[in-house]
């Protein structure tokens, strides 16, 4: 029997599925989330994007080229409609396989990806999500990303670099030279020869991936949107790290600066305080995170 270190046997994934995740750093499962939940999330997104729903702590992100286009809303864990997704029992049963029984939702978003406004800004450059997270261990963090609408190459599906969670440590990231949206940092020096796998999905299908997996999403060259809802979950016994002087310092400073501009928070607030405020216990008991 193989030594499996990234998953545990909770009876929810087969051995073959666990081995696939351990080797490749991602796993796609069909029909995890019912369409009714996705329809309600999609409608709620339109409420935030149009300003009909009071945004509160939610961040509304706009396309850098066409500011009318809302391409993402972030920090939506407090919203009862979106919580139907983030706290979905079947979803959390699967998450338990990756992070164990005590689960904190640490980062939440609904990504809209409208048809490209002409500059290529709908592309999300290749990156590792761990770059954004000031806590460890990486192996106890997992992303879930669920298609709300059909996702294919044409409307800018995710693409992944299988096995990169094992072959790459956390890489330096930064803004690429071409046009990208705010906070869309990417890895600067990737080999040209990567065999990207396109993750084409139907509504309700969900991909789970490791935070060191190198991934991005293509430009939307279709005339339709590509909506998806996503959450990162971590074991509640993960611990915060000091990012000062590391490849993560720049992005943590950016997160903190944005929060200080938006909210009346004291000068000594740290990026860790912001992450604590943004996260929410969804199963089991809270500890260090
Ligand atoms: O949904 C997308 O287009 C990209 C999402 C992604 O890679 C991320 O937010 O880390």
mmCIF file of C-alpha atoms and ligand atoms in Angstrom:
data_model
loop_
_atom_site.group_PDB
_atom_site.id
_atom_site.type_symbol
_atom_site.label_atom_id
_atom_site.label_comp_id
_atom_site.label_asym_id
_atom_site.label_seq_id
_atom_site.Cartn_x
_atom_site.Cartn_y
_atom_site.Cartn_z
ATOM 1 C CA UNK A 1 0.000 0.000 0.000
ATOM 2 C CA UNK A 2 1.279 3.447 -0.945
ATOM 3 C CA UNK A 3 2.148 5.948 1.729
ATOM 4 C CA UNK A 4 -0.612 8.546 1.385
ATOM 5 C CA UNK A 5 0.241 11.795 3.153
ATOM 6 C CA UNK A 6 -2.186 14.351 1.672
ATOM 7 C CA UNK A 7 -5.452 12.512 2.241
ATOM 8 C CA UNK A 8 -7.058 10.359 4.917
ATOM 9 C CA UNK A 9 -9.614 7.599 4.643
ATOM 10 C CA UNK A 10 -13.007 9.090 5.497
ATOM 11 C CA UNK A 11 -14.924 6.696 3.249
ATOM 12 C CA UNK A 12 -15.809 9.513 0.852
ATOM 13 C CA UNK A 13 -13.053 9.094 -1.780
ATOM 14 C CA UNK A 14 -11.897 5.838 -3.346
ATOM 15 C CA UNK A 15 -8.278 4.768 -3.005
ATOM 16 C CA UNK A 16 -7.791 5.508 -6.723
ATOM 17 C CA UNK A 17 -9.130 9.058 -6.258
ATOM 18 C CA UNK A 18 -6.849 9.632 -3.269
ATOM 19 C CA UNK A 19 -3.815 8.362 -5.183
ATOM 20 C CA UNK A 20 -4.728 10.609 -8.142
ATOM 21 C CA UNK A 21 -4.837 13.678 -5.857
ATOM 22 C CA UNK A 22 -1.570 12.789 -4.126
ATOM 23 C CA UNK A 23 0.230 12.375 -7.465
ATOM 24 C CA UNK A 24 -1.332 15.208 -9.437
ATOM 25 C CA UNK A 25 -2.323 17.790 -6.803
ATOM 26 C CA UNK A 26 -5.913 18.049 -8.033
ATOM 27 C CA UNK A 27 -9.047 15.947 -8.341
ATOM 28 C CA UNK A 28 -12.254 16.666 -10.276
ATOM 29 C CA UNK A 29 -15.484 15.162 -8.953
ATOM 30 C CA UNK A 30 -18.674 15.368 -11.009
ATOM 31 C CA UNK A 31 -22.009 16.742 -9.715
ATOM 32 C CA UNK A 32 -20.955 17.581 -6.166
ATOM 33 C CA UNK A 33 -23.243 20.616 -5.739
ATOM 34 C CA UNK A 34 -26.959 20.654 -6.712
ATOM 35 C CA UNK A 35 -27.996 23.133 -9.411
ATOM 36 C CA UNK A 36 -30.536 24.827 -7.091
ATOM 37 C CA UNK A 37 -27.738 26.039 -4.794
ATOM 38 C CA UNK A 38 -25.691 27.239 -7.770
ATOM 39 C CA UNK A 39 -28.668 29.136 -9.234
ATOM 40 C CA UNK A 40 -29.236 30.917 -5.912
ATOM 41 C CA UNK A 41 -25.514 31.794 -5.662
ATOM 42 C CA UNK A 42 -25.499 33.116 -9.219
ATOM 43 C CA UNK A 43 -28.536 35.308 -8.536
ATOM 44 C CA UNK A 44 -26.992 36.564 -5.298
ATOM 45 C CA UNK A 45 -23.813 37.472 -7.194
ATOM 46 C CA UNK A 46 -25.906 39.611 -9.556
ATOM 47 C CA UNK A 47 -27.355 41.332 -6.472
ATOM 48 C CA UNK A 48 -23.888 42.308 -5.223
ATOM 49 C CA UNK A 49 -22.625 43.230 -8.698
ATOM 50 C CA UNK A 50 -25.571 45.539 -9.341
ATOM 51 C CA UNK A 51 -25.433 47.116 -5.876
ATOM 52 C CA UNK A 52 -28.924 45.798 -4.933
ATOM 53 C CA UNK A 53 -27.331 43.860 -2.041
ATOM 54 C CA UNK A 54 -25.461 45.938 0.558
ATOM 55 C CA UNK A 55 -21.811 44.865 0.152
ATOM 56 C CA UNK A 56 -20.745 45.078 3.831
ATOM 57 C CA UNK A 57 -17.287 43.479 4.148
ATOM 58 C CA UNK A 58 -17.472 41.895 0.690
ATOM 59 C CA UNK A 59 -14.876 43.089 -1.825
ATOM 60 C CA UNK A 60 -16.279 43.798 -5.275
ATOM 61 C CA UNK A 61 -13.525 43.401 -7.871
ATOM 62 C CA UNK A 62 -13.739 44.963 -11.316
ATOM 63 C CA UNK A 63 -11.995 44.291 -14.587
ATOM 64 C CA UNK A 64 -8.960 46.546 -14.976
ATOM 65 C CA UNK A 65 -9.822 47.368 -18.616
ATOM 66 C CA UNK A 66 -13.600 47.787 -18.338
ATOM 67 C CA UNK A 67 -14.535 48.983 -14.842
ATOM 68 C CA UNK A 68 -18.237 48.264 -15.470
ATOM 69 C CA UNK A 69 -17.471 44.527 -15.399
ATOM 70 C CA UNK A 70 -17.507 42.875 -11.976
ATOM 71 C CA UNK A 71 -15.200 39.897 -12.363
ATOM 72 C CA UNK A 72 -15.129 38.627 -8.787
ATOM 73 C CA UNK A 73 -16.638 39.113 -5.355
ATOM 74 C CA UNK A 74 -14.559 38.067 -2.400
ATOM 75 C CA UNK A 75 -15.054 37.532 1.358
ATOM 76 C CA UNK A 76 -18.606 36.249 1.162
ATOM 77 C CA UNK A 77 -18.606 33.716 4.008
ATOM 78 C CA UNK A 78 -21.067 35.762 6.073
ATOM 79 C CA UNK A 79 -23.779 35.614 3.391
ATOM 80 C CA UNK A 80 -26.602 33.105 4.103
ATOM 81 C CA UNK A 81 -27.085 32.289 0.417
ATOM 82 C CA UNK A 82 -23.405 31.576 -0.256
ATOM 83 C CA UNK A 83 -23.164 29.636 3.012
ATOM 84 C CA UNK A 84 -25.376 26.985 1.383
ATOM 85 C CA UNK A 85 -22.257 26.257 -0.675
ATOM 86 C CA UNK A 86 -19.481 26.843 1.859
ATOM 87 C CA UNK A 87 -21.200 24.719 4.536
ATOM 88 C CA UNK A 88 -22.657 22.112 2.208
ATOM 89 C CA UNK A 89 -22.492 18.749 4.006
ATOM 90 C CA UNK A 90 -21.394 16.674 1.004
ATOM 91 C CA UNK A 91 -18.714 19.228 0.167
ATOM 92 C CA UNK A 92 -17.372 19.297 3.745
ATOM 93 C CA UNK A 93 -17.378 15.475 3.894
ATOM 94 C CA UNK A 94 -14.962 15.548 0.949
ATOM 95 C CA UNK A 95 -12.916 18.426 2.426
ATOM 96 C CA UNK A 96 -12.472 16.331 5.596
ATOM 97 C CA UNK A 97 -10.531 13.812 3.484
ATOM 98 C CA UNK A 98 -7.922 16.504 2.793
ATOM 99 C CA UNK A 99 -7.746 18.564 5.991
ATOM 100 C CA UNK A 100 -9.261 16.435 8.763
ATOM 101 C CA UNK A 101 -12.343 16.948 10.954
ATOM 102 C CA UNK A 102 -11.749 20.512 12.187
ATOM 103 C CA UNK A 103 -12.244 22.833 9.254
ATOM 104 C CA UNK A 104 -11.917 26.592 8.826
ATOM 105 C CA UNK A 105 -13.081 28.300 5.635
ATOM 106 C CA UNK A 106 -10.272 30.804 5.080
ATOM 107 C CA UNK A 107 -10.994 32.399 1.734
ATOM 108 C CA UNK A 108 -14.203 32.673 -0.271
ATOM 109 C CA UNK A 109 -15.068 34.042 -3.674
ATOM 110 C CA UNK A 110 -17.432 33.892 -6.607
ATOM 111 C CA UNK A 111 -15.586 34.419 -9.874
ATOM 112 C CA UNK A 112 -17.626 35.731 -12.786
ATOM 113 C CA UNK A 113 -15.024 35.991 -15.627
ATOM 114 C CA UNK A 114 -16.890 38.007 -18.244
ATOM 115 C CA UNK A 115 -15.981 37.871 -21.953
ATOM 116 C CA UNK A 116 -12.571 39.509 -22.316
ATOM 117 C CA UNK A 117 -12.728 43.294 -22.593
ATOM 118 C CA UNK A 118 -10.034 43.271 -25.288
ATOM 119 C CA UNK A 119 -6.745 43.504 -23.407
ATOM 120 C CA UNK A 120 -6.434 39.904 -22.182
ATOM 121 C CA UNK A 121 -7.232 40.918 -18.610
ATOM 122 C CA UNK A 122 -9.685 38.014 -18.156
ATOM 123 C CA UNK A 123 -6.698 35.637 -18.039
ATOM 124 C CA UNK A 124 -5.514 34.604 -14.576
ATOM 125 C CA UNK A 125 -1.724 34.077 -14.733
ATOM 126 C CA UNK A 126 -0.204 30.839 -13.387
ATOM 127 C CA UNK A 127 0.233 30.960 -9.632
ATOM 128 C CA UNK A 128 0.228 28.935 -6.417
ATOM 129 C CA UNK A 129 -2.529 29.809 -3.967
ATOM 130 C CA UNK A 130 -0.200 29.252 -0.994
ATOM 131 C CA UNK A 131 1.455 32.535 -1.968
ATOM 132 C CA UNK A 132 -1.631 34.311 -0.584
ATOM 133 C CA UNK A 133 -1.882 32.358 2.690
ATOM 134 C CA UNK A 134 0.211 33.193 5.774
ATOM 135 C CA UNK A 135 -0.406 29.846 7.488
ATOM 136 C CA UNK A 136 0.955 26.302 7.329
ATOM 137 C CA UNK A 137 1.265 23.405 6.827
ATOM 138 C CA UNK A 138 0.385 23.582 3.125
ATOM 139 C CA UNK A 139 -0.724 19.948 3.125
ATOM 140 C CA UNK A 140 -3.624 20.836 5.427
ATOM 141 C CA UNK A 141 -5.069 23.440 3.070
ATOM 142 C CA UNK A 142 -7.247 22.628 0.054
ATOM 143 C CA UNK A 143 -9.255 24.596 -2.498
ATOM 144 C CA UNK A 144 -12.685 23.676 -3.782
ATOM 145 C CA UNK A 145 -13.735 25.330 -7.049
ATOM 146 C CA UNK A 146 -17.191 24.546 -8.419
ATOM 147 C CA UNK A 147 -18.425 25.411 -11.891
ATOM 148 C CA UNK A 148 -21.683 27.381 -11.808
ATOM 149 C CA UNK A 149 -21.733 27.570 -15.593
ATOM 150 C CA UNK A 150 -20.172 25.281 -18.179
ATOM 151 C CA UNK A 151 -16.401 25.934 -18.210
ATOM 152 C CA UNK A 152 -14.295 25.140 -21.245
ATOM 153 C CA UNK A 153 -11.216 26.456 -22.991
ATOM 154 C CA UNK A 154 -13.285 29.004 -24.915
ATOM 155 C CA UNK A 155 -14.742 30.767 -21.880
ATOM 156 C CA UNK A 156 -11.547 30.551 -19.837
ATOM 157 C CA UNK A 157 -11.512 27.333 -17.833
ATOM 158 C CA UNK A 158 -8.873 26.581 -15.210
ATOM 159 C CA UNK A 159 -5.653 24.965 -16.381
ATOM 160 C CA UNK A 160 -3.352 23.025 -14.074
ATOM 161 C CA UNK A 161 0.218 21.737 -14.080
ATOM 162 C CA UNK A 162 -0.148 18.169 -12.730
ATOM 163 C CA UNK A 163 2.336 17.160 -10.050
ATOM 164 C CA UNK A 164 3.697 20.696 -9.607
ATOM 165 C CA UNK A 165 2.635 20.642 -5.929
ATOM 166 C CA UNK A 166 5.420 18.059 -5.451
ATOM 167 C CA UNK A 167 8.073 19.425 -7.788
ATOM 168 C CA UNK A 168 7.884 23.140 -6.899
ATOM 169 C CA UNK A 169 8.284 24.892 -3.568
ATOM 170 C CA UNK A 170 6.507 28.197 -3.142
ATOM 171 C CA UNK A 171 7.810 30.411 -5.980
ATOM 172 C CA UNK A 172 8.322 34.190 -6.099
ATOM 173 C CA UNK A 173 5.248 35.870 -7.634
ATOM 174 C CA UNK A 174 4.562 39.346 -8.964
ATOM 175 C CA UNK A 175 2.579 41.332 -11.494
ATOM 176 C CA UNK A 176 3.311 40.048 -15.032
ATOM 177 C CA UNK A 177 4.220 42.515 -17.824
ATOM 178 C CA UNK A 178 0.946 41.998 -19.711
ATOM 179 C CA UNK A 179 -2.404 43.368 -18.507
ATOM 180 C CA UNK A 180 -3.827 41.584 -15.458
ATOM 181 C CA UNK A 181 -6.374 42.429 -12.806
ATOM 182 C CA UNK A 182 -5.531 43.749 -9.379
ATOM 183 C CA UNK A 183 -4.015 41.129 -7.016
ATOM 184 C CA UNK A 184 -3.570 38.663 -9.907
ATOM 185 C CA UNK A 185 0.090 37.990 -9.195
ATOM 186 C CA UNK A 186 1.765 35.249 -11.231
ATOM 187 C CA UNK A 187 4.949 33.165 -11.229
ATOM 188 C CA UNK A 188 7.474 35.003 -13.398
ATOM 189 C CA UNK A 189 9.886 32.350 -14.632
ATOM 190 C CA UNK A 190 7.986 29.245 -15.637
ATOM 191 C CA UNK A 191 9.342 26.964 -18.369
ATOM 192 C CA UNK A 192 7.635 27.384 -21.783
ATOM 193 C CA UNK A 193 7.272 23.628 -22.124
ATOM 194 C CA UNK A 194 4.602 22.981 -19.472
ATOM 195 C CA UNK A 195 1.906 20.507 -20.517
ATOM 196 C CA UNK A 196 -1.093 22.326 -19.093
ATOM 197 C CA UNK A 197 -4.251 20.280 -18.507
ATOM 198 C CA UNK A 198 -7.487 22.167 -19.174
ATOM 199 C CA UNK A 199 -10.079 21.502 -16.473
ATOM 200 C CA UNK A 200 -13.315 21.557 -18.450
ATOM 201 C CA UNK A 201 -16.336 21.184 -16.219
ATOM 202 C CA UNK A 202 -20.146 21.096 -16.156
ATOM 203 C CA UNK A 203 -22.211 23.042 -13.584
ATOM 204 C CA UNK A 204 -21.915 21.393 -10.163
ATOM 205 C CA UNK A 205 -18.615 19.634 -10.964
ATOM 206 C CA UNK A 206 -15.933 20.503 -8.423
ATOM 207 C CA UNK A 207 -12.171 20.478 -8.583
ATOM 208 C CA UNK A 208 -10.173 20.138 -5.358
ATOM 209 C CA UNK A 209 -6.567 21.262 -5.444
ATOM 210 C CA UNK A 210 -3.448 21.547 -3.321
ATOM 211 C CA UNK A 211 -2.227 25.119 -2.524
ATOM 212 C CA UNK A 212 1.170 24.492 -4.174
ATOM 213 C CA UNK A 213 -0.380 23.297 -7.446
ATOM 214 C CA UNK A 214 0.573 25.706 -10.243
ATOM 215 C CA UNK A 215 -2.607 26.736 -12.040
ATOM 216 C CA UNK A 216 -4.276 29.638 -13.788
ATOM 217 C CA UNK A 217 -7.188 30.262 -16.116
ATOM 218 C CA UNK A 218 -7.367 31.171 -19.795
ATOM 219 C CA UNK A 219 -8.725 34.310 -21.361
ATOM 220 C CA UNK A 220 -12.495 34.227 -21.972
ATOM 221 C CA UNK A 221 -12.779 34.484 -25.764
ATOM 222 C CA UNK A 222 -16.480 33.525 -25.816
ATOM 223 C CA UNK A 223 -19.517 35.787 -25.574
ATOM 224 C CA UNK A 224 -20.726 34.249 -22.293
ATOM 225 C CA UNK A 225 -19.600 34.491 -18.686
ATOM 226 C CA UNK A 226 -17.828 31.705 -16.801
ATOM 227 C CA UNK A 227 -19.082 31.714 -13.222
ATOM 228 C CA UNK A 228 -17.572 29.569 -10.480
ATOM 229 C CA UNK A 229 -17.726 29.592 -6.684
ATOM 230 C CA UNK A 230 -14.651 28.731 -4.686
ATOM 231 C CA UNK A 231 -13.461 28.344 -1.122
ATOM 232 C CA UNK A 232 -10.164 27.488 0.528
ATOM 233 C CA UNK A 233 -10.393 25.348 3.623
ATOM 234 C CA UNK A 234 -7.677 24.716 6.221
ATOM 235 C CA UNK A 235 -7.320 22.495 9.273
ATOM 236 C CA UNK A 236 -8.039 24.572 12.351
ATOM 237 C CA UNK A 237 -4.690 23.531 13.853
ATOM 238 C CA UNK A 238 -2.722 25.241 11.094
ATOM 239 C CA UNK A 239 -0.605 28.085 12.471
ATOM 240 C CA UNK A 240 0.180 31.565 11.218
ATOM 241 C CA UNK A 241 3.696 32.297 9.966
ATOM 242 C CA UNK A 242 5.639 35.537 9.841
ATOM 243 C CA UNK A 243 5.925 36.490 6.148
ATOM 244 C CA UNK A 244 8.360 39.358 6.688
ATOM 245 C CA UNK A 245 11.344 38.951 4.335
ATOM 246 C CA UNK A 246 9.734 36.024 2.458
ATOM 247 C CA UNK A 247 8.284 35.806 -1.068
ATOM 248 C CA UNK A 248 4.873 36.386 0.545
ATOM 249 C CA UNK A 249 5.602 39.760 2.114
ATOM 250 C CA UNK A 250 4.536 41.890 -0.869
ATOM 251 C CA UNK A 251 1.080 40.358 -1.161
ATOM 252 C CA UNK A 252 0.443 40.440 2.618
ATOM 253 C CA UNK A 253 1.376 44.145 2.623
ATOM 254 C CA UNK A 254 -1.060 44.672 -0.274
ATOM 255 C CA UNK A 255 -3.875 42.814 1.555
ATOM 256 C CA UNK A 256 -3.282 44.934 4.664
ATOM 257 C CA UNK A 257 -3.086 48.230 2.746
ATOM 258 C CA UNK A 258 -6.393 47.513 0.974
ATOM 259 C CA UNK A 259 -8.076 46.629 4.298
ATOM 260 C CA UNK A 260 -6.771 49.824 5.941
ATOM 261 C CA UNK A 261 -8.124 51.932 3.098
ATOM 262 C CA UNK A 262 -11.565 50.331 3.295
ATOM 263 C CA UNK A 263 -12.192 49.864 7.013
ATOM 264 C CA UNK A 264 -11.646 51.974 10.127
ATOM 265 C CA UNK A 265 -9.064 49.609 11.660
ATOM 266 C CA UNK A 266 -6.255 50.573 13.999
ATOM 267 C CA UNK A 267 -2.722 51.250 12.723
ATOM 268 C CA UNK A 268 -1.274 48.205 14.514
ATOM 269 C CA UNK A 269 -3.630 45.755 12.764
ATOM 270 C CA UNK A 270 -1.609 43.003 11.049
ATOM 271 C CA UNK A 271 -2.277 40.882 7.965
ATOM 272 C CA UNK A 272 -2.845 37.948 10.350
ATOM 273 C CA UNK A 273 -5.643 39.894 12.084
ATOM 274 C CA UNK A 274 -7.295 40.399 8.694
ATOM 275 C CA UNK A 275 -7.102 36.686 7.874
ATOM 276 C CA UNK A 276 -8.613 35.838 11.276
ATOM 277 C CA UNK A 277 -11.503 38.219 10.645
ATOM 278 C CA UNK A 278 -12.121 36.843 7.166
ATOM 279 C CA UNK A 279 -12.237 33.163 8.161
ATOM 280 C CA UNK A 280 -15.005 31.075 9.666
ATOM 281 C CA UNK A 281 -15.248 27.695 11.418
ATOM 282 C CA UNK A 282 -17.435 25.388 9.307
ATOM 283 C CA UNK A 283 -16.952 22.016 11.031
ATOM 284 C CA UNK A 284 -15.480 20.709 14.333
ATOM 285 C CA UNK A 285 -13.585 22.906 16.750
ATOM 286 C CA UNK A 286 -11.436 25.988 16.330
ATOM 287 C CA UNK A 287 -7.835 25.945 17.620
ATOM 288 C CA UNK A 288 -4.770 27.888 16.439
ATOM 289 C CA UNK A 289 -6.052 29.354 13.168
HETATM 290 O O1 LIG B 1 -11.352 31.123 -11.564
HETATM 291 C C1 LIG B 1 -10.350 31.581 -12.092
HETATM 292 O O2 LIG B 1 -10.392 32.091 -13.204
HETATM 293 C C2 LIG B 1 -9.014 31.495 -11.424
HETATM 294 C C3 LIG B 1 -9.166 31.229 -9.994
HETATM 295 C C4 LIG B 1 -7.866 31.043 -9.328
HETATM 296 O O3 LIG B 1 -6.965 30.435 -9.818
HETATM 297 C C5 LIG B 1 -7.650 31.631 -8.039
HETATM 298 O O4 LIG B 1 -8.387 32.532 -7.659
HETATM 299 O O5 LIG B 1 -6.674 31.217 -7.373
#
